[in-house]
XYZ file of N, CA and C in Angstrom:
501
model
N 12.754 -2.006 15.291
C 13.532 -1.010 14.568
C 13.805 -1.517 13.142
N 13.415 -0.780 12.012
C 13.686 -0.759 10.622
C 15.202 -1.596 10.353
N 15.138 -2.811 10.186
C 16.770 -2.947 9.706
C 17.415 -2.862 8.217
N 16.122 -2.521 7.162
C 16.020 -2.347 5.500
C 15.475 -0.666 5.461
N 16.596 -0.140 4.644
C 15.908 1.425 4.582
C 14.974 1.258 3.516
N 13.999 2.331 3.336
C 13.099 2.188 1.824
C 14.024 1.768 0.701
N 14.775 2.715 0.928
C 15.639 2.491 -0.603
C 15.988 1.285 -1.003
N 16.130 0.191 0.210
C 17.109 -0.991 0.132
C 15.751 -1.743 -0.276
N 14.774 -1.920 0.367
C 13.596 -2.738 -0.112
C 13.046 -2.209 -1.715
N 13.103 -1.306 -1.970
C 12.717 -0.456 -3.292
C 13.499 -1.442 -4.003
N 15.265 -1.646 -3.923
C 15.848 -2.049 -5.300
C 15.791 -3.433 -5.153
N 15.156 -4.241 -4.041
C 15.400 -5.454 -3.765
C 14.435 -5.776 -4.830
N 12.726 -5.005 -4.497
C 11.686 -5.690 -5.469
C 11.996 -5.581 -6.387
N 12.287 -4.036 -7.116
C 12.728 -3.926 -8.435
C 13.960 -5.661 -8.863
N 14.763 -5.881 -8.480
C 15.527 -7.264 -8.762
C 14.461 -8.378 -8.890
N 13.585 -8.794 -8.123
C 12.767 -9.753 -8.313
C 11.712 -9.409 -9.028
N 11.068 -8.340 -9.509
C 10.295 -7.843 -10.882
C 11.300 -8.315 -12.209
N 12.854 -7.944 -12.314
C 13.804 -8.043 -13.250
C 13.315 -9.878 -13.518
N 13.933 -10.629 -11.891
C 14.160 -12.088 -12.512
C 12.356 -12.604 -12.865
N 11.751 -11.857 -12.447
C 9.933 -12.354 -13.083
C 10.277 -12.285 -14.721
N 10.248 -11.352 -15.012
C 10.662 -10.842 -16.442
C 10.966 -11.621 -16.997
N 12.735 -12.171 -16.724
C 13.361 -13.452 -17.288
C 12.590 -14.591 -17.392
N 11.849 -15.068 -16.153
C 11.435 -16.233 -16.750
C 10.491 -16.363 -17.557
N 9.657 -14.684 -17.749
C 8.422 -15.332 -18.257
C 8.908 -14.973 -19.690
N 10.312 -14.829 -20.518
C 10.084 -14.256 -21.494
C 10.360 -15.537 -22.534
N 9.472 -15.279 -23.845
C 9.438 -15.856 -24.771
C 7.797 -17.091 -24.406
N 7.511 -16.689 -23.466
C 6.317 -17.050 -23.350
C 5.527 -16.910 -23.963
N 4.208 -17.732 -24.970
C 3.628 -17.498 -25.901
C 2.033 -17.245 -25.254
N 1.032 -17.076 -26.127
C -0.258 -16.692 -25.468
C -0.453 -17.653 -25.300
N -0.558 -18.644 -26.214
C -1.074 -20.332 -26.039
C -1.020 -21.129 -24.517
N 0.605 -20.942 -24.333
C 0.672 -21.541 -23.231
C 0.593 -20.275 -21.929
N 0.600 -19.475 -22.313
C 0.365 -18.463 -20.910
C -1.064 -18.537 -20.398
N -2.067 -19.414 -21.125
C -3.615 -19.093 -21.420
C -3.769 -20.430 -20.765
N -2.746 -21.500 -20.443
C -3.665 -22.646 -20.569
C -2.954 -23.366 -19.212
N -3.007 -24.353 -18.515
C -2.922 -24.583 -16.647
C -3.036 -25.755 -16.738
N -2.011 -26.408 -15.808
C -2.393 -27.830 -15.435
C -3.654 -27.900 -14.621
N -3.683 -29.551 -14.703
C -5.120 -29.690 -14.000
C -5.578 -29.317 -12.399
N -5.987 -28.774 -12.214
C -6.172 -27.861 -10.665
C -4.995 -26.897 -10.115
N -4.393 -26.279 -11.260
C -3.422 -25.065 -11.012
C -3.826 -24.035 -11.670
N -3.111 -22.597 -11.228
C -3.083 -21.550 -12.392
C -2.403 -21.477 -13.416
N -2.833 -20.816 -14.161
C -2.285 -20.441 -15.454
C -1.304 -19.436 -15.640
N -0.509 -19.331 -16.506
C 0.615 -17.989 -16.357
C 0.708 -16.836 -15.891
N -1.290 -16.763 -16.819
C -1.687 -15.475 -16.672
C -2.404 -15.298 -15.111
N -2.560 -16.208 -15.108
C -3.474 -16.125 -13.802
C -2.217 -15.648 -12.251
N -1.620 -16.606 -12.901
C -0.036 -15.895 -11.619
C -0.062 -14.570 -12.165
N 0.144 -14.126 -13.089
C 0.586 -12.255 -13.018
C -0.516 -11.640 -12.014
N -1.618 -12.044 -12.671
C -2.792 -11.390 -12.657
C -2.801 -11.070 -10.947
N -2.554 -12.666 -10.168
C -2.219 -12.587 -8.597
C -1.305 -11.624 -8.460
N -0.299 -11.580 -8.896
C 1.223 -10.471 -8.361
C 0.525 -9.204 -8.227
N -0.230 -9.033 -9.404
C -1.044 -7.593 -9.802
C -1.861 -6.746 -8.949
N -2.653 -7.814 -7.831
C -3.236 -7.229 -6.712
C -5.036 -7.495 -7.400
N -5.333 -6.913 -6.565
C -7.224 -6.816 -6.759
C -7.068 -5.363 -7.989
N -7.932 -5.513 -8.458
C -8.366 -4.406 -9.790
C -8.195 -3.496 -9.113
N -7.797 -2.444 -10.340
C -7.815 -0.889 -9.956
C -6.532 -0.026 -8.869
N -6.324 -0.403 -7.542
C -5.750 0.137 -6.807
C -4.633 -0.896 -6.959
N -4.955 -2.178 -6.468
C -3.561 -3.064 -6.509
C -3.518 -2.906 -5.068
N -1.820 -2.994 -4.677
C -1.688 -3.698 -3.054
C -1.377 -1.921 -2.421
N -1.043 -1.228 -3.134
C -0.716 0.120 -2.588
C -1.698 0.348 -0.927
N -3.159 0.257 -1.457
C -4.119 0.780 -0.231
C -3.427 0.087 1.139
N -3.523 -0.955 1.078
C -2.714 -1.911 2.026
C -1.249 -1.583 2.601
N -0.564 -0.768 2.097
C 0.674 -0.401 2.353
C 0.290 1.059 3.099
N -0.587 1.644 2.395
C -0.802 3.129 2.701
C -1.236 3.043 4.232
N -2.242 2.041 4.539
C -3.290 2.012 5.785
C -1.914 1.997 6.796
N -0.693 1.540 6.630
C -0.320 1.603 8.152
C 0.281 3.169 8.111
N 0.394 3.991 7.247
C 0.929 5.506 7.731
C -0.834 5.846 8.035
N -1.411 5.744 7.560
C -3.035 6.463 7.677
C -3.479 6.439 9.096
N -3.020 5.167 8.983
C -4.089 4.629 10.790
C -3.457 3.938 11.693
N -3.340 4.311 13.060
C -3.152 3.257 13.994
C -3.390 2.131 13.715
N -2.304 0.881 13.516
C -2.652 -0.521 13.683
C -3.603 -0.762 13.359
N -3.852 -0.366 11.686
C -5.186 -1.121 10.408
C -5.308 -2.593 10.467
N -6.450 -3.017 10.896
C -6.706 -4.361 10.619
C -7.473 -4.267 9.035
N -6.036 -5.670 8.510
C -5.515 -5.619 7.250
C -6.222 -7.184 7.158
N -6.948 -7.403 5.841
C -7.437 -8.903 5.427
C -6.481 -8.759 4.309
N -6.355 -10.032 3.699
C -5.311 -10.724 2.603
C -6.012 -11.163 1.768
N -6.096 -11.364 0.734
C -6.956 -12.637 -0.108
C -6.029 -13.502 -1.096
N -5.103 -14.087 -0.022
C -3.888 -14.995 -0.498
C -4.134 -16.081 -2.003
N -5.554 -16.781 -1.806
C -5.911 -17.180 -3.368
C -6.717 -16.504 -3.997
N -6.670 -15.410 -4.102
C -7.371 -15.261 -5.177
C -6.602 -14.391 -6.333
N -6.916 -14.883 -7.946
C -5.852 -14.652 -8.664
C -6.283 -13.336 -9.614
N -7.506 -12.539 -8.703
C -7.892 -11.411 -8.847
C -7.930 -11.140 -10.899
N -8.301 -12.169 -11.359
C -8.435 -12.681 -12.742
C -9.542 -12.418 -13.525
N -9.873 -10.696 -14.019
C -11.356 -10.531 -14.479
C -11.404 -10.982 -15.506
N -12.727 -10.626 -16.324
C -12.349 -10.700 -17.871
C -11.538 -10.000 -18.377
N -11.425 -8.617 -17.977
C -10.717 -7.228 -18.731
C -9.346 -8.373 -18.441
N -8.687 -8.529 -17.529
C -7.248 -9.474 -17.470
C -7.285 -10.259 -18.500
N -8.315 -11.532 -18.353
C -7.959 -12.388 -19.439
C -8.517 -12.090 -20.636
N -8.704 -10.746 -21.164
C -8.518 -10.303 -22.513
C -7.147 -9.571 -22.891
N -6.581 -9.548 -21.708
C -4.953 -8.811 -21.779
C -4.068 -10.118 -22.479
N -3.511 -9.419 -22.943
C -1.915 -10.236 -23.547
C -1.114 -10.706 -22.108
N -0.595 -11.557 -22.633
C 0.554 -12.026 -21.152
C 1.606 -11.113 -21.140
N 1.956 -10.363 -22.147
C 2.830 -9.050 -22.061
C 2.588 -8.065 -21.394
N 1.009 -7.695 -21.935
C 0.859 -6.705 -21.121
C 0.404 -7.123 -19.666
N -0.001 -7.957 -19.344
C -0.300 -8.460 -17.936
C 1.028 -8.498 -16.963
N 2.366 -8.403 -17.908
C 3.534 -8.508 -17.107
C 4.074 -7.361 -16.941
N 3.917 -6.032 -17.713
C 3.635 -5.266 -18.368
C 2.510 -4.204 -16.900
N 1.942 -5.094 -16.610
C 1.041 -4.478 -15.256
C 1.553 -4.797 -13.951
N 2.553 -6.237 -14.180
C 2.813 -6.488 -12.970
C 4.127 -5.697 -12.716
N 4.630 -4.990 -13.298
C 6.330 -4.283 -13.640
C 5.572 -2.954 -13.108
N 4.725 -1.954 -13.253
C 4.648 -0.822 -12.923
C 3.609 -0.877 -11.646
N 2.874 -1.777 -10.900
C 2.530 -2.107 -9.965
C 3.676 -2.344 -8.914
N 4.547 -2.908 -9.039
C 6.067 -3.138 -8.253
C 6.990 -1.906 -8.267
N 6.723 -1.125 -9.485
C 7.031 -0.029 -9.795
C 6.757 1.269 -8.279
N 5.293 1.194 -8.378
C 4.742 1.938 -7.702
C 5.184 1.234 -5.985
N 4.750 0.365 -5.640
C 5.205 -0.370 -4.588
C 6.873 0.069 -4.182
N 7.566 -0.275 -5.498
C 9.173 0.601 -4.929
C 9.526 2.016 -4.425
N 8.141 3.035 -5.392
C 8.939 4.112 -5.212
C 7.976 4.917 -3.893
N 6.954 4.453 -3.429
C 6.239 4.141 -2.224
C 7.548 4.007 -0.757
N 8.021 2.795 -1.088
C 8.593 1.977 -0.143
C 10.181 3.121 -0.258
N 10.692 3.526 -1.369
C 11.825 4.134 -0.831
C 11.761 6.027 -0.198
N 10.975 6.089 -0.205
C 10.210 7.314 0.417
C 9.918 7.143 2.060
N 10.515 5.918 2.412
C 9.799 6.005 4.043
C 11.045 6.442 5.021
N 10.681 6.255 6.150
C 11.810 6.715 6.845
C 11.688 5.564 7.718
N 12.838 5.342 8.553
C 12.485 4.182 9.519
C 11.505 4.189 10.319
N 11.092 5.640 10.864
C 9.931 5.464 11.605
C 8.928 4.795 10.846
N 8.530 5.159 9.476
C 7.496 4.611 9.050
C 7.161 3.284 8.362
N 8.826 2.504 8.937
C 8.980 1.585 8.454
C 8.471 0.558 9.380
N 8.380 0.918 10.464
C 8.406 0.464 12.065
C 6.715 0.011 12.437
N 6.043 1.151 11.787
C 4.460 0.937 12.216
C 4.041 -0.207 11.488
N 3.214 -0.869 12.509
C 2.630 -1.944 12.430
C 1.629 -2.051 12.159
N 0.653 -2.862 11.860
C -0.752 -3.672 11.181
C -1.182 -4.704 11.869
N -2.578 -4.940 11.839
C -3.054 -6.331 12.356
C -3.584 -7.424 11.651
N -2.888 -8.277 10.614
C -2.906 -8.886 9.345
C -3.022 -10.088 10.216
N -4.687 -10.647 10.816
C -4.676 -12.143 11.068
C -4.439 -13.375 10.556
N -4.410 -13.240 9.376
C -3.842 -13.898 8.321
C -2.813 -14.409 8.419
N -1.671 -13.326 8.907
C -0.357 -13.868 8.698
C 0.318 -14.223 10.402
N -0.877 -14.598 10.929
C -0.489 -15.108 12.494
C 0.685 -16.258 12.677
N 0.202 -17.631 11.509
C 1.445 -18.378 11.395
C 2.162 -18.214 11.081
N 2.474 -16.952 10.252
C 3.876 -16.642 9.011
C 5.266 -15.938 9.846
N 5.983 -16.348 9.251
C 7.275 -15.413 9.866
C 7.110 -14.152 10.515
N 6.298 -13.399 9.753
C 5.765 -12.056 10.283
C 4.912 -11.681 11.079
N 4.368 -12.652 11.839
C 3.229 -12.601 12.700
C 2.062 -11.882 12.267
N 1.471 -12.031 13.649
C -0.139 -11.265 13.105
C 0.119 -9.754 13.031
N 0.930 -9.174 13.528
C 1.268 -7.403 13.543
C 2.722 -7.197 12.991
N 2.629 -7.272 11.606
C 3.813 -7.390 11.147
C 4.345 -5.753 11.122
N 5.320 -5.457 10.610
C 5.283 -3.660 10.584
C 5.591 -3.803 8.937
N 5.517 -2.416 8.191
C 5.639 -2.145 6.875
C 6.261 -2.469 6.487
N 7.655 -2.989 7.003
C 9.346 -2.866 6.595
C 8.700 -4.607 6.458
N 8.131 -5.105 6.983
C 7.882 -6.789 6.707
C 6.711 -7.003 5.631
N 5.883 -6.355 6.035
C 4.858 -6.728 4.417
C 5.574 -5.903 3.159
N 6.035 -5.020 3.250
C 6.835 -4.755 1.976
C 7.423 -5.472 1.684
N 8.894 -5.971 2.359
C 9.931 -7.061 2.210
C 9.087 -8.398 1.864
N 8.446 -8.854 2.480
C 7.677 -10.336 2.142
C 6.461 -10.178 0.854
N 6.067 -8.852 0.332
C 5.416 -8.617 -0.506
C 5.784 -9.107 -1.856
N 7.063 -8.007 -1.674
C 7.909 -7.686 -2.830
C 9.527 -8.623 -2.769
N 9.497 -9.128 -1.704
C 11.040 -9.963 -1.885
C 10.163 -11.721 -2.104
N 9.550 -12.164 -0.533
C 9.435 -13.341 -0.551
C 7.837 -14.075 -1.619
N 6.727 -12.895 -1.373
C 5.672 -13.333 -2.385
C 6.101 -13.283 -3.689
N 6.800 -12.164 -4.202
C 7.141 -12.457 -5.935
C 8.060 -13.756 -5.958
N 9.196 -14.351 -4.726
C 9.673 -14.889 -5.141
C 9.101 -16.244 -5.373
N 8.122 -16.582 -4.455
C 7.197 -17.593 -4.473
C 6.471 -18.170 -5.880
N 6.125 -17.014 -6.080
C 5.672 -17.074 -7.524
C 6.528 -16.955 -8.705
N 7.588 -16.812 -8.687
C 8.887 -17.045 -9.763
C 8.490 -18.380 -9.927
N 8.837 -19.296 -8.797
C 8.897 -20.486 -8.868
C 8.090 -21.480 -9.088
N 6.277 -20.769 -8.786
C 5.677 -21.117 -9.169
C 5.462 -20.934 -10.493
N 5.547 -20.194 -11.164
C 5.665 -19.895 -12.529
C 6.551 -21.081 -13.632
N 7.794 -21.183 -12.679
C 8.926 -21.700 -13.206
C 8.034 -23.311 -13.500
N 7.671 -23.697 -12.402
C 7.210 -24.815 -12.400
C 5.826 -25.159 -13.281
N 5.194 -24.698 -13.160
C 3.881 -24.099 -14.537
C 4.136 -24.567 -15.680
N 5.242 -23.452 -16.267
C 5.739 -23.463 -17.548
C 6.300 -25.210 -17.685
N 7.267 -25.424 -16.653
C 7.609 -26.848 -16.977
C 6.476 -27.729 -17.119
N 5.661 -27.782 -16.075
C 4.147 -29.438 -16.249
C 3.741 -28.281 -18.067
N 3.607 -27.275 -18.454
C 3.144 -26.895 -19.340
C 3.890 -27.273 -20.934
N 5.141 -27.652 -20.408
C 6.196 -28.204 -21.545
C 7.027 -26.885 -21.980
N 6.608 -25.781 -21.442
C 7.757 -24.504 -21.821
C 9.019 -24.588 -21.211
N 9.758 -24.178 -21.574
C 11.318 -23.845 -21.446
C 11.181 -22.487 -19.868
N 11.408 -22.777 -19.019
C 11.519 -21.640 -18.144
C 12.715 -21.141 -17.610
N 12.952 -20.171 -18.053
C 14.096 -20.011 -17.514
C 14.578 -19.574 -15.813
């Protein structure tokens, strides 16, 4: 049973889109462009938040109203980083990741508990808190609460080995 209504997951991401914002601001291209040795780059974290080109994470959210228990793949590293991205500004790349979360919120506060309830078969996330059949109300929440927050921090930490100020 749904224990987060849409609405409540909607303003949660929207808050962790807000504190993304904060840290990445005053971020310059220089250092948004450039990565410690065997990490990503600033841009390369948005670019991940952002989803795969074109659609983003929406399809993935949609498949559990569409279909009985969609078996759902992840592509947890990949920082979905084309050229068209890394010819983007780190503004506007943040800028993509704000109306992507956007869409993801106003998605997510439109559901009802029933449709919060249906489940997925995401083998992927067999070890994770959410198991392998997580329901919507959990890949939303862990999408948009615990993956952005992951990456705050990864970010946070970036900017520091990078010598930026993170807030």
């Amino acid at each position: 049973m749904a224990t987060l209504t849409g609405k409540q997951l909607a303003q949660d991401i929207r808050l962790k889109i807000q504190e993304l914002k904060k840290v990445c601001e005053g971020v310059d291209e220089s250092t948004a462009s450039r990565a410690p040795e065997g990490r990503w780059s600033p841009k390369e974290i948005l670019s991940h938040l952002r989803g795969p080109e074109g659609p983003g994470h929406l399809p993935i959210l949609q498949a559990f109203l569409e279909q009985d228990t969609p078996r759902v793949d992840l592509e947890p590293e990949n920082p979905f980083f084309s050229e068209e991205r890394a010819r983007m500004t780190f503004a506007q790349l943040l800028s993509e990741v704000e109306k992507e979360y956007d869409r993801i919120s106003s998605f997510a506060s439109g559901l009802s508990g029933q449709q919060l309830d249906r489940k997925a078969h995401i083998p992927m996330l067999k070890e994770s808190p959410l198991g392998e059949y997580p329901t919507l109300e959990g890949l939303i929440g862990g999408l948009g609460g615990y993956h952005v927050q992951f990456h705050i921090d990864h970010m946070r930490e970036i900017l520091q080995a990078l010598g930026a100020r993170a807030k």
